[in-house]
PDB file of C-alpha atoms and ligand atoms in Angstrom:
ATOM      1  CA  UNK A  14      34.971  37.633-124.639  1.00  0.00           C
ATOM      2  CA  UNK A  15      33.787  34.464-122.587  1.00  0.00           C
ATOM      3  CA  UNK A  16      33.938  30.898-124.312  1.00  0.00           C
ATOM      4  CA  UNK A  17      31.676  28.074-123.560  1.00  0.00           C
ATOM      5  CA  UNK A  18      32.637  25.613-121.258  1.00  0.00           C
ATOM      6  CA  UNK A  19      33.465  22.542-123.469  1.00  0.00           C
ATOM      7  CA  UNK A  20      31.220  20.655-120.677  1.00  0.00           C
ATOM      8  CA  UNK A  21      28.107  22.370-122.002  1.00  0.00           C
ATOM      9  CA  UNK A  22      25.920  21.345-124.882  1.00  0.00           C
ATOM     10  CA  UNK A  23      23.728  23.414-126.548  1.00  0.00           C
ATOM     11  CA  UNK A  24      21.249  20.380-127.814  1.00  0.00           C
ATOM     12  CA  UNK A  25      18.560  23.096-129.826  1.00  0.00           C
ATOM     13  CA  UNK A  26      20.348  26.328-130.907  1.00  0.00           C
ATOM     14  CA  UNK A  27      16.238  27.387-131.431  1.00  0.00           C
ATOM     15  CA  UNK A  28      14.765  28.435-128.145  1.00  0.00           C
ATOM     16  CA  UNK A  29      11.517  27.033-126.799  1.00  0.00           C
ATOM     17  CA  UNK A  30       8.743  29.330-126.149  1.00  0.00           C
ATOM     18  CA  UNK A  31       5.932  29.092-123.608  1.00  0.00           C
ATOM     19  CA  UNK A  32       3.908  32.142-124.772  1.00  0.00           C
ATOM     20  CA  UNK A  33       1.693  32.098-122.128  1.00  0.00           C
ATOM     21  CA  UNK A  34       4.199  32.766-119.631  1.00  0.00           C
ATOM     22  CA  UNK A  35       6.166  34.880-122.018  1.00  0.00           C
ATOM     23  CA  UNK A  36       9.363  32.650-121.039  1.00  0.00           C
ATOM     24  CA  UNK A  37      11.934  31.195-123.391  1.00  0.00           C
ATOM     25  CA  UNK A  38      14.059  28.459-122.790  1.00  0.00           C
ATOM     26  CA  UNK A  39      17.268  26.621-124.269  1.00  0.00           C
ATOM     27  CA  UNK A  40      17.964  23.087-124.345  1.00  0.00           C
ATOM     28  CA  UNK A  41      21.139  22.683-123.025  1.00  0.00           C
ATOM     29  CA  UNK A  42      23.069  19.084-121.957  1.00  0.00           C
ATOM     30  CA  UNK A  43      25.545  19.964-118.811  1.00  0.00           C
ATOM     31  CA  UNK A  44      28.303  17.210-118.420  1.00  0.00           C
ATOM     32  CA  UNK A  45      30.271  17.048-114.890  1.00  0.00           C
ATOM     33  CA  UNK A  46      32.235  14.322-113.389  1.00  0.00           C
ATOM     34  CA  UNK A  47      30.598  11.170-113.083  1.00  0.00           C
ATOM     35  CA  UNK A  48      27.268  12.875-113.714  1.00  0.00           C
ATOM     36  CA  UNK A  49      25.171  14.610-116.377  1.00  0.00           C
ATOM     37  CA  UNK A  50      22.101  16.855-116.564  1.00  0.00           C
ATOM     38  CA  UNK A  51      19.984  17.636-119.491  1.00  0.00           C
ATOM     39  CA  UNK A  52      16.822  20.058-119.204  1.00  0.00           C
ATOM     40  CA  UNK A  53      15.923  23.513-120.020  1.00  0.00           C
ATOM     41  CA  UNK A  54      17.387  26.845-118.655  1.00  0.00           C
ATOM     42  CA  UNK A  55      15.268  30.104-119.177  1.00  0.00           C
ATOM     43  CA  UNK A  56      16.418  32.856-121.155  1.00  0.00           C
ATOM     44  CA  UNK A  57      13.591  34.914-121.072  1.00  0.00           C
ATOM     45  CA  UNK A  58      12.242  35.106-117.846  1.00  0.00           C
ATOM     46  CA  UNK A  59      10.272  37.695-116.290  1.00  0.00           C
ATOM     47  CA  UNK A  60       9.824  36.953-112.729  1.00  0.00           C
ATOM     48  CA  UNK A  61      13.472  37.130-112.288  1.00  0.00           C
ATOM     49  CA  UNK A  62      13.957  39.725-114.443  1.00  0.00           C
ATOM     50  CA  UNK A  63      16.202  37.472-116.828  1.00  0.00           C
ATOM     51  CA  UNK A  64      16.778  38.279-120.559  1.00  0.00           C
ATOM     52  CA  UNK A  65      19.691  36.418-122.177  1.00  0.00           C
ATOM     53  CA  UNK A  66      20.083  37.347-126.060  1.00  0.00           C
ATOM     54  CA  UNK A  67      20.720  33.847-127.334  1.00  0.00           C
ATOM     55  CA  UNK A  68      22.528  35.907-130.663  1.00  0.00           C
ATOM     56  CA  UNK A  69      25.080  37.285-128.580  1.00  0.00           C
ATOM     57  CA  UNK A  70      27.876  34.597-128.233  1.00  0.00           C
ATOM     58  CA  UNK A  71      29.911  36.573-125.305  1.00  0.00           C
ATOM     59  CA  UNK A  72      26.548  36.896-123.386  1.00  0.00           C
ATOM     60  CA  UNK A  73      25.136  33.690-123.923  1.00  0.00           C
ATOM     61  CA  UNK A  74      28.686  31.882-122.676  1.00  0.00           C
ATOM     62  CA  UNK A  75      28.978  33.926-119.678  1.00  0.00           C
ATOM     63  CA  UNK A  76      24.901  32.945-118.549  1.00  0.00           C
ATOM     64  CA  UNK A  77      25.546  29.548-119.258  1.00  0.00           C
ATOM     65  CA  UNK A  78      28.914  28.833-117.616  1.00  0.00           C
ATOM     66  CA  UNK A  79      27.077  30.568-114.448  1.00  0.00           C
ATOM     67  CA  UNK A  80      24.197  28.403-114.641  1.00  0.00           C
ATOM     68  CA  UNK A  81      26.153  25.364-115.155  1.00  0.00           C
ATOM     69  CA  UNK A  82      28.486  26.000-111.885  1.00  0.00           C
ATOM     70  CA  UNK A  83      25.215  26.778-109.792  1.00  0.00           C
ATOM     71  CA  UNK A  84      23.835  23.437-111.320  1.00  0.00           C
ATOM     72  CA  UNK A  85      27.011  21.341-109.913  1.00  0.00           C
ATOM     73  CA  UNK A  86      25.408  18.425-108.347  1.00  0.00           C
ATOM     74  CA  UNK A  87      27.759  18.917-105.723  1.00  0.00           C
ATOM     75  CA  UNK A  88      26.253  21.737-104.832  1.00  0.00           C
ATOM     76  CA  UNK A  89      22.626  20.277-104.452  1.00  0.00           C
ATOM     77  CA  UNK A  90      22.273  18.639-100.973  1.00  0.00           C
ATOM     78  CA  UNK A  91      23.660  22.234 -99.517  1.00  0.00           C
ATOM     79  CA  UNK A  92      20.890  23.941-102.145  1.00  0.00           C
ATOM     80  CA  UNK A  93      18.264  21.750-100.709  1.00  0.00           C
ATOM     81  CA  UNK A  94      18.817  22.346 -97.315  1.00  0.00           C
ATOM     82  CA  UNK A  95      19.164  25.856 -97.600  1.00  0.00           C
ATOM     83  CA  UNK A  96      15.431  26.006 -99.010  1.00  0.00           C
ATOM     84  CA  UNK A  97      14.055  23.984 -96.629  1.00  0.00           C
ATOM     85  CA  UNK A  98      15.358  26.869 -94.126  1.00  0.00           C
ATOM     86  CA  UNK A  99      13.897  29.808 -96.353  1.00  0.00           C
ATOM     87  CA  UNK A 100      10.183  27.603 -96.311  1.00  0.00           C
ATOM     88  CA  UNK A 101      10.638  27.254 -92.722  1.00  0.00           C
ATOM     89  CA  UNK A 102      11.561  30.697 -91.718  1.00  0.00           C
ATOM     90  CA  UNK A 103       9.926  33.106 -94.107  1.00  0.00           C
ATOM     91  CA  UNK A 104       7.500  31.078 -95.814  1.00  0.00           C
ATOM     92  CA  UNK A 105       5.948  29.138 -92.806  1.00  0.00           C
ATOM     93  CA  UNK A 106       1.964  29.243 -93.472  1.00  0.00           C
ATOM     94  CA  UNK A 107       2.592  28.038 -97.637  1.00  0.00           C
ATOM     95  CA  UNK A 108       1.632  24.439 -96.793  1.00  0.00           C
ATOM     96  CA  UNK A 109      -0.168  24.043 -99.762  1.00  0.00           C
ATOM     97  CA  UNK A 110       2.241  25.345-102.001  1.00  0.00           C
ATOM     98  CA  UNK A 111       5.129  23.763-100.469  1.00  0.00           C
ATOM     99  CA  UNK A 112       3.284  20.849-101.244  1.00  0.00           C
ATOM    100  CA  UNK A 113       3.957  21.402-104.823  1.00  0.00           C
ATOM    101  CA  UNK A 114       7.762  22.587-104.468  1.00  0.00           C
ATOM    102  CA  UNK A 115       9.007  19.632-102.449  1.00  0.00           C
ATOM    103  CA  UNK A 116       8.787  16.852-105.156  1.00  0.00           C
ATOM    104  CA  UNK A 117       9.685  19.313-107.751  1.00  0.00           C
ATOM    105  CA  UNK A 118      12.735  20.464-105.670  1.00  0.00           C
ATOM    106  CA  UNK A 119      13.428  16.883-104.886  1.00  0.00           C
ATOM    107  CA  UNK A 120      13.528  15.680-108.401  1.00  0.00           C
ATOM    108  CA  UNK A 121      16.967  17.461-109.249  1.00  0.00           C
ATOM    109  CA  UNK A 122      16.427  19.525-111.851  1.00  0.00           C
ATOM    110  CA  UNK A 123      14.261  16.396-113.960  1.00  0.00           C
ATOM    111  CA  UNK A 124      11.022  17.266-115.347  1.00  0.00           C
ATOM    112  CA  UNK A 125       8.014  16.635-112.835  1.00  0.00           C
ATOM    113  CA  UNK A 126       4.485  15.413-114.640  1.00  0.00           C
ATOM    114  CA  UNK A 127       1.958  17.977-113.487  1.00  0.00           C
ATOM    115  CA  UNK A 128      -0.703  15.391-113.707  1.00  0.00           C
ATOM    116  CA  UNK A 129       0.240  12.570-111.771  1.00  0.00           C
ATOM    117  CA  UNK A 130       3.455  13.862-109.732  1.00  0.00           C
ATOM    118  CA  UNK A 131       1.984  16.629-108.109  1.00  0.00           C
ATOM    119  CA  UNK A 132      -0.593  17.014-105.506  1.00  0.00           C
ATOM    120  CA  UNK A 133      -4.355  17.199-106.543  1.00  0.00           C
ATOM    121  CA  UNK A 134      -5.364  20.862-106.242  1.00  0.00           C
ATOM    122  CA  UNK A 135      -8.346  22.921-107.517  1.00  0.00           C
ATOM    123  CA  UNK A 136      -5.693  25.410-108.784  1.00  0.00           C
ATOM    124  CA  UNK A 137      -2.208  24.240-109.464  1.00  0.00           C
ATOM    125  CA  UNK A 138      -1.333  27.442-111.647  1.00  0.00           C
ATOM    126  CA  UNK A 139      -2.137  29.794-108.669  1.00  0.00           C
ATOM    127  CA  UNK A 140       0.567  27.137-106.460  1.00  0.00           C
ATOM    128  CA  UNK A 141       3.435  27.048-109.661  1.00  0.00           C
ATOM    129  CA  UNK A 142       2.843  31.076-109.595  1.00  0.00           C
ATOM    130  CA  UNK A 143       3.798  31.243-105.854  1.00  0.00           C
ATOM    131  CA  UNK A 144       6.770  29.177-106.237  1.00  0.00           C
ATOM    132  CA  UNK A 145       8.042  31.458-109.173  1.00  0.00           C
ATOM    133  CA  UNK A 146       7.065  34.790-106.874  1.00  0.00           C
ATOM    134  CA  UNK A 147       9.426  33.166-104.355  1.00  0.00           C
ATOM    135  CA  UNK A 148      12.202  33.381-106.943  1.00  0.00           C
ATOM    136  CA  UNK A 149      12.420  29.827-107.993  1.00  0.00           C
ATOM    137  CA  UNK A 150      13.375  29.153-111.887  1.00  0.00           C
ATOM    138  CA  UNK A 151      10.980  26.651-113.414  1.00  0.00           C
ATOM    139  CA  UNK A 152      10.745  25.640-116.998  1.00  0.00           C
ATOM    140  CA  UNK A 153       7.333  24.760-118.675  1.00  0.00           C
ATOM    141  CA  UNK A 154       6.721  22.139-121.260  1.00  0.00           C
ATOM    142  CA  UNK A 155       2.995  21.679-121.928  1.00  0.00           C
ATOM    143  CA  UNK A 156       3.567  18.867-124.161  1.00  0.00           C
ATOM    144  CA  UNK A 157       5.798  15.973-122.825  1.00  0.00           C
ATOM    145  CA  UNK A 158       5.305  12.319-122.520  1.00  0.00           C
ATOM    146  CA  UNK A 159       4.905  11.020-118.993  1.00  0.00           C
ATOM    147  CA  UNK A 160       5.958   7.368-118.453  1.00  0.00           C
ATOM    148  CA  UNK A 161       4.069   7.146-115.359  1.00  0.00           C
ATOM    149  CA  UNK A 162       0.941   7.916-116.792  1.00  0.00           C
ATOM    150  CA  UNK A 163       1.355   7.241-120.325  1.00  0.00           C
ATOM    151  CA  UNK A 164       0.018  10.751-121.355  1.00  0.00           C
ATOM    152  CA  UNK A 165       1.469  13.635-123.149  1.00  0.00           C
ATOM    153  CA  UNK A 166       1.248  16.540-119.921  1.00  0.00           C
ATOM    154  CA  UNK A 167       2.349  19.372-119.030  1.00  0.00           C
ATOM    155  CA  UNK A 168       5.768  18.887-117.159  1.00  0.00           C
ATOM    156  CA  UNK A 169       7.401  21.099-114.770  1.00  0.00           C
ATOM    157  CA  UNK A 170      11.282  21.438-114.266  1.00  0.00           C
ATOM    158  CA  UNK A 171      12.566  23.482-110.973  1.00  0.00           C
ATOM    159  CA  UNK A 172      16.158  24.536-111.540  1.00  0.00           C
ATOM    160  CA  UNK A 173      18.053  23.703-108.120  1.00  0.00           C
ATOM    161  CA  UNK A 174      19.969  27.195-108.670  1.00  0.00           C
ATOM    162  CA  UNK A 175      20.058  29.991-105.802  1.00  0.00           C
ATOM    163  CA  UNK A 176      16.571  31.415-105.083  1.00  0.00           C
ATOM    164  CA  UNK A 177      16.204  35.150-107.124  1.00  0.00           C
ATOM    165  CA  UNK A 178      14.915  37.650-104.598  1.00  0.00           C
ATOM    166  CA  UNK A 179      11.478  38.517-105.178  1.00  0.00           C
ATOM    167  CA  UNK A 180      12.424  41.779-105.968  1.00  0.00           C
ATOM    168  CA  UNK A 181      14.424  40.652-108.983  1.00  0.00           C
ATOM    169  CA  UNK A 182      17.375  41.867-107.855  1.00  0.00           C
ATOM    170  CA  UNK A 183      19.417  38.295-106.618  1.00  0.00           C
ATOM    171  CA  UNK A 184      22.807  38.676-108.450  1.00  0.00           C
ATOM    172  CA  UNK A 185      21.557  35.358-110.323  1.00  0.00           C
ATOM    173  CA  UNK A 186      19.104  38.001-112.044  1.00  0.00           C
ATOM    174  CA  UNK A 187      21.360  40.354-113.622  1.00  0.00           C
ATOM    175  CA  UNK A 188      21.596  40.290-117.709  1.00  0.00           C
ATOM    176  CA  UNK A 189      25.560  39.163-117.665  1.00  0.00           C
ATOM    177  CA  UNK A 190      26.038  42.513-119.545  1.00  0.00           C
ATOM    178  CA  UNK A 191      24.373  44.888-116.420  1.00  0.00           C
ATOM    179  CA  UNK A 192      26.403  42.541-114.072  1.00  0.00           C
ATOM    180  CA  UNK A 193      29.545  43.145-115.726  1.00  0.00           C
ATOM    181  CA  UNK A 194      28.908  47.035-116.394  1.00  0.00           C
ATOM    182  CA  UNK A 195      28.372  47.431-112.563  1.00  0.00           C
ATOM    183  CA  UNK A 196      31.542  45.532-112.088  1.00  0.00           C
ATOM    184  CA  UNK A 197      33.480  47.300-114.365  1.00  0.00           C
ATOM    185  CA  UNK A 198      32.015  51.023-113.246  1.00  0.00           C
ATOM    186  CA  UNK A 199      32.670  49.806-109.425  1.00  0.00           C
ATOM    187  CA  UNK A 200      36.648  49.115-110.611  1.00  0.00           C
ATOM    188  CA  UNK A 201      36.208  45.332-109.463  1.00  0.00           C
ATOM    189  CA  UNK A 202      36.956  46.483-105.780  1.00  0.00           C
ATOM    190  CA  UNK A 203      36.244  44.141-103.141  1.00  0.00           C
ATOM    191  CA  UNK A 204      34.764  46.616-100.432  1.00  0.00           C
ATOM    192  CA  UNK A 205      35.537  44.055 -97.847  1.00  0.00           C
ATOM    193  CA  UNK A 206      39.041  43.130 -98.756  1.00  0.00           C
ATOM    194  CA  UNK A 207      39.575  46.959 -99.761  1.00  0.00           C
ATOM    195  CA  UNK A 208      41.192  45.160-102.624  1.00  0.00           C
ATOM    196  CA  UNK A 209      40.548  44.617-106.486  1.00  0.00           C
ATOM    197  CA  UNK A 210      39.171  40.721-107.094  1.00  0.00           C
ATOM    198  CA  UNK A 211      38.014  39.150-109.916  1.00  0.00           C
ATOM    199  CA  UNK A 212      35.573  36.879-107.550  1.00  0.00           C
ATOM    200  CA  UNK A 213      33.432  39.924-106.695  1.00  0.00           C
ATOM    201  CA  UNK A 214      29.493  40.611-107.327  1.00  0.00           C
ATOM    202  CA  UNK A 215      27.029  43.246-107.047  1.00  0.00           C
ATOM    203  CA  UNK A 216      25.640  43.960-103.912  1.00  0.00           C
ATOM    204  CA  UNK A 217      22.741  46.271-103.247  1.00  0.00           C
ATOM    205  CA  UNK A 218      24.015  48.486-100.063  1.00  0.00           C
ATOM    206  CA  UNK A 219      20.360  48.859 -99.291  1.00  0.00           C
ATOM    207  CA  UNK A 220      19.537  45.096 -98.139  1.00  0.00           C
ATOM    208  CA  UNK A 221      16.913  43.354 -99.385  1.00  0.00           C
ATOM    209  CA  UNK A 222      14.811  42.591 -96.245  1.00  0.00           C
ATOM    210  CA  UNK A 223      13.962  45.708 -95.634  1.00  0.00           C
ATOM    211  CA  UNK A 224      12.152  46.132 -99.170  1.00  0.00           C
ATOM    212  CA  UNK A 225       8.612  46.324-100.017  1.00  0.00           C
ATOM    213  CA  UNK A 226       6.673  45.921-102.745  1.00  0.00           C
ATOM    214  CA  UNK A 227       7.112  49.720-103.658  1.00  0.00           C
ATOM    215  CA  UNK A 228      10.625  49.654-103.350  1.00  0.00           C
ATOM    216  CA  UNK A 229      11.066  47.037-106.749  1.00  0.00           C
ATOM    217  CA  UNK A 230      14.287  46.587-108.371  1.00  0.00           C
ATOM    218  CA  UNK A 231      14.140  48.984-111.074  1.00  0.00           C
ATOM    219  CA  UNK A 232      17.853  48.732-112.461  1.00  0.00           C
ATOM    220  CA  UNK A 233      17.262  49.266-116.318  1.00  0.00           C
ATOM    221  CA  UNK A 234      20.519  49.186-118.391  1.00  0.00           C
ATOM    222  CA  UNK A 235      20.382  52.476-118.836  1.00  0.00           C
ATOM    223  CA  UNK A 236      21.367  52.982-115.298  1.00  0.00           C
ATOM    224  CA  UNK A 237      23.547  55.882-115.173  1.00  0.00           C
ATOM    225  CA  UNK A 238      27.406  55.146-113.505  1.00  0.00           C
ATOM    226  CA  UNK A 239      26.400  57.603-110.826  1.00  0.00           C
ATOM    227  CA  UNK A 240      23.517  55.850-109.870  1.00  0.00           C
ATOM    228  CA  UNK A 241      25.449  52.349-109.957  1.00  0.00           C
ATOM    229  CA  UNK A 242      28.047  53.902-107.470  1.00  0.00           C
ATOM    230  CA  UNK A 243      25.673  55.066-105.277  1.00  0.00           C
ATOM    231  CA  UNK A 244      23.112  51.963-105.186  1.00  0.00           C
ATOM    232  CA  UNK A 245      25.920  49.339-105.132  1.00  0.00           C
ATOM    233  CA  UNK A 246      29.188  47.780-103.807  1.00  0.00           C
ATOM    234  CA  UNK A 247      30.982  44.633-104.639  1.00  0.00           C
ATOM    235  CA  UNK A 248      31.783  41.913-102.708  1.00  0.00           C
ATOM    236  CA  UNK A 249      32.239  38.244-103.274  1.00  0.00           C
ATOM    237  CA  UNK A 250      29.327  36.077-103.149  1.00  0.00           C
ATOM    238  CA  UNK A 251      30.707  34.142 -99.849  1.00  0.00           C
ATOM    239  CA  UNK A 252      30.575  37.694 -98.327  1.00  0.00           C
ATOM    240  CA  UNK A 253      27.117  38.383 -99.246  1.00  0.00           C
ATOM    241  CA  UNK A 254      25.646  35.862 -98.004  1.00  0.00           C
ATOM    242  CA  UNK A 255      27.580  37.111 -94.612  1.00  0.00           C
ATOM    243  CA  UNK A 256      25.761  40.742 -94.897  1.00  0.00           C
ATOM    244  CA  UNK A 257      22.294  38.975 -95.994  1.00  0.00           C
ATOM    245  CA  UNK A 258      22.622  36.997 -92.244  1.00  0.00           C
ATOM    246  CA  UNK A 259      23.699  40.146 -90.578  1.00  0.00           C
ATOM    247  CA  UNK A 260      20.745  42.057 -92.197  1.00  0.00           C
ATOM    248  CA  UNK A 261      17.982  39.402 -91.280  1.00  0.00           C
ATOM    249  CA  UNK A 262      19.459  39.343 -87.881  1.00  0.00           C
ATOM    250  CA  UNK A 263      19.280  43.319 -87.611  1.00  0.00           C
ATOM    251  CA  UNK A 264      15.778  43.082 -89.449  1.00  0.00           C
ATOM    252  CA  UNK A 265      14.517  40.275 -86.715  1.00  0.00           C
ATOM    253  CA  UNK A 266      16.661  41.888 -83.422  1.00  0.00           C
ATOM    254  CA  UNK A 267      16.878  45.483 -84.094  1.00  0.00           C
ATOM    255  CA  UNK A 268      20.887  44.940 -83.417  1.00  0.00           C
ATOM    256  CA  UNK A 269      22.947  46.108 -86.335  1.00  0.00           C
ATOM    257  CA  UNK A 270      25.507  44.453 -87.440  1.00  0.00           C
ATOM    258  CA  UNK A 271      29.732  45.035 -87.193  1.00  0.00           C
ATOM    259  CA  UNK A 272      32.393  43.966 -89.160  1.00  0.00           C
ATOM    260  CA  UNK A 273      35.441  42.212 -87.199  1.00  0.00           C
ATOM    261  CA  UNK A 274      33.385  42.725 -84.124  1.00  0.00           C
ATOM    262  CA  UNK A 275      34.708  46.984 -84.201  1.00  0.00           C
ATOM    263  CA  UNK A 276      31.786  48.317 -82.424  1.00  0.00           C
ATOM    264  CA  UNK A 277      32.128  51.526 -84.569  1.00  0.00           C
ATOM    265  CA  UNK A 278      28.981  53.429 -86.358  1.00  0.00           C
ATOM    266  CA  UNK A 279      29.371  56.598 -88.209  1.00  0.00           C
ATOM    267  CA  UNK A 280      25.638  57.216 -87.715  1.00  0.00           C
ATOM    268  CA  UNK A 281      23.277  55.842 -85.512  1.00  0.00           C
ATOM    269  CA  UNK A 282      23.998  53.098 -82.849  1.00  0.00           C
ATOM    270  CA  UNK A 283      24.656  49.607 -82.426  1.00  0.00           C
ATOM    271  CA  UNK A 284      20.981  49.704 -82.254  1.00  0.00           C
ATOM    272  CA  UNK A 285      18.149  50.321 -85.360  1.00  0.00           C
ATOM    273  CA  UNK A 286      16.509  53.344 -84.596  1.00  0.00           C
ATOM    274  CA  UNK A 287      12.697  52.512 -83.782  1.00  0.00           C
ATOM    275  CA  UNK A 288      11.462  55.902 -85.158  1.00  0.00           C
ATOM    276  CA  UNK A 289      12.456  54.666 -88.781  1.00  0.00           C
ATOM    277  CA  UNK A 290       9.996  52.278 -90.575  1.00  0.00           C
ATOM    278  CA  UNK A 291      11.499  49.075 -90.501  1.00  0.00           C
ATOM    279  CA  UNK A 292      10.489  48.016 -94.091  1.00  0.00           C
ATOM    280  CA  UNK A 293      10.466  50.895 -97.451  1.00  0.00           C
ATOM    281  CA  UNK A 294      11.971  53.112 -99.337  1.00  0.00           C
ATOM    282  CA  UNK A 295      12.489  55.198 -95.639  1.00  0.00           C
ATOM    283  CA  UNK A 296      14.122  52.224 -93.646  1.00  0.00           C
ATOM    284  CA  UNK A 297      17.111  53.240 -95.865  1.00  0.00           C
ATOM    285  CA  UNK A 298      17.423  55.900 -93.546  1.00  0.00           C
ATOM    286  CA  UNK A 299      17.984  52.985 -90.233  1.00  0.00           C
ATOM    287  CA  UNK A 300      21.230  51.642 -92.514  1.00  0.00           C
ATOM    288  CA  UNK A 301      23.121  54.488 -92.792  1.00  0.00           C
ATOM    289  CA  UNK A 302      26.450  53.933 -90.516  1.00  0.00           C
ATOM    290  CA  UNK A 303      26.067  50.623 -90.218  1.00  0.00           C
ATOM    291  CA  UNK A 304      29.491  49.059 -91.530  1.00  0.00           C
ATOM    292  CA  UNK A 305      27.775  46.798 -93.999  1.00  0.00           C
ATOM    293  CA  UNK A 306      25.320  48.872 -95.861  1.00  0.00           C
ATOM    294  CA  UNK A 307      28.513  50.982 -97.164  1.00  0.00           C
ATOM    295  CA  UNK A 308      31.557  49.259 -95.833  1.00  0.00           C
ATOM    296  CA  UNK A 309      34.187  51.622 -98.101  1.00  0.00           C
ATOM    297  CA  UNK A 310      32.275  54.694 -96.328  1.00  0.00           C
ATOM    298  CA  UNK A 311      32.642  53.097 -92.972  1.00  0.00           C
ATOM    299  CA  UNK A 312      35.988  52.366 -93.441  1.00  0.00           C
ATOM    300  CA  UNK A 313      36.798  55.627 -94.494  1.00  0.00           C
ATOM    301  CA  UNK A 314      35.211  57.326 -91.395  1.00  0.00           C
ATOM    302  CA  UNK A 315      36.917  54.778 -88.681  1.00  0.00           C
ATOM    303  CA  UNK A 316      40.391  55.756 -90.628  1.00  0.00           C
ATOM    304  CA  UNK A 317      39.345  59.602 -90.061  1.00  0.00           C
ATOM    305  CA  UNK A 318      38.461  58.526 -86.631  1.00  0.00           C
ATOM    306  CA  UNK A 319      41.683  56.679 -85.846  1.00  0.00           C
ATOM    307  CA  UNK A 320      43.803  59.997 -87.474  1.00  0.00           C
ATOM    308  CA  UNK A 321      41.573  62.290 -84.737  1.00  0.00           C
ATOM    309  CA  UNK A 322      43.072  59.973 -81.590  1.00  0.00           C
ATOM    310  CA  UNK A 323      46.784  60.638 -83.192  1.00  0.00           C
TER     311      UNK A 323
HETATM  312 ZN1   ZN B   3      16.061  16.497-124.441  1.00  0.00          ZN
HETATM  313 ZN1   ZN B   4       2.091  11.944-115.585  1.00  0.00          ZN
END
C-alpha cells in the first residue's frame, strides 16, 4: 500500500474534464523545500496511454508521488536542457511548433495564456497537438482568467516531466498497476547489476528508436506473463537512459553497443547488419546479440563462452 506523501495536497478531489481531448486532470498542490507548485496533473491522457483510477488510493498515491518527484524544481534546469537537445536532434524542422513549446517550457509548469502569451498562428491547435504527439504532457483549461490580457481565455500548462515516447511507452506512461505487475513478474531483478533492486523499471528490450508507426506499443493490462518476460527487462532509470544513448548511437552510426567494453556478441557482430531494415518490427532481428538488447541472455552466453575455454 503506497501512502501519499505528506507534501502533496489534493486541492480538489473531483477531476477536471477536457471533453474535447478526452482528458482529465487533478488539481494538486506540491510542496518542496523553499518552493511550492500548484497546477493540474493528468489522470486520463490518451497521448501517453495514461489512465489513473483516482478512486484507487494506492494507484493514485503511487502516481502522484512519482509525478511529485519528477516535478521537483531541482530537476528543471536539466530537464530544460534535455528538451533543447531533443528539439535540436529530433525536430530540427519544427521551428513553428518550437515557438509554441518554448514559452510553455519556460513557464516551469505555470499556466500560459493561449491568447496573449503564445505566438500568433492560423492553427494553434495543430501546434499544441504536435507538442503532445512529441510526448509532452499538457493540461488545458478553456476558461481561466488571464491577468495580462484581462480576459477569460484558454490556458495551457506544460508539465516539465520526462517526455513520454511518442509510441506511448516510456516508463512514465505505465499505469502504476501495470508497472508494478511487470516488476513483479520479472522478480524485481535488475539485469544490469544481476541483483534484486527496489529501483528498477521496465525497459523495452527492442529500443524505441527503431520503432515505426506500426510498431506502436500495445501493452494491455491483460498481457500474459510470458509476453512480459519476452518483451521487457528491468534496470534503473539511469541505466535505461544509458541504453537509449547506446541505441541512438547504433541507429546513427551502425555500431552496436557494448557493456564494460566487452567485445562479445552472441549473434552478429559489432556492426549492425545492414541487410536488416533499420526501423520497424523486422529491425528487432538486428538487435539480437547486442548486450543491451537482452542483458541477462548476453550474460548467460558470455558465461557459457568462458566455460568453454576452461
Ligand atoms: Zn489553483
Ligand atoms: Zn492573456
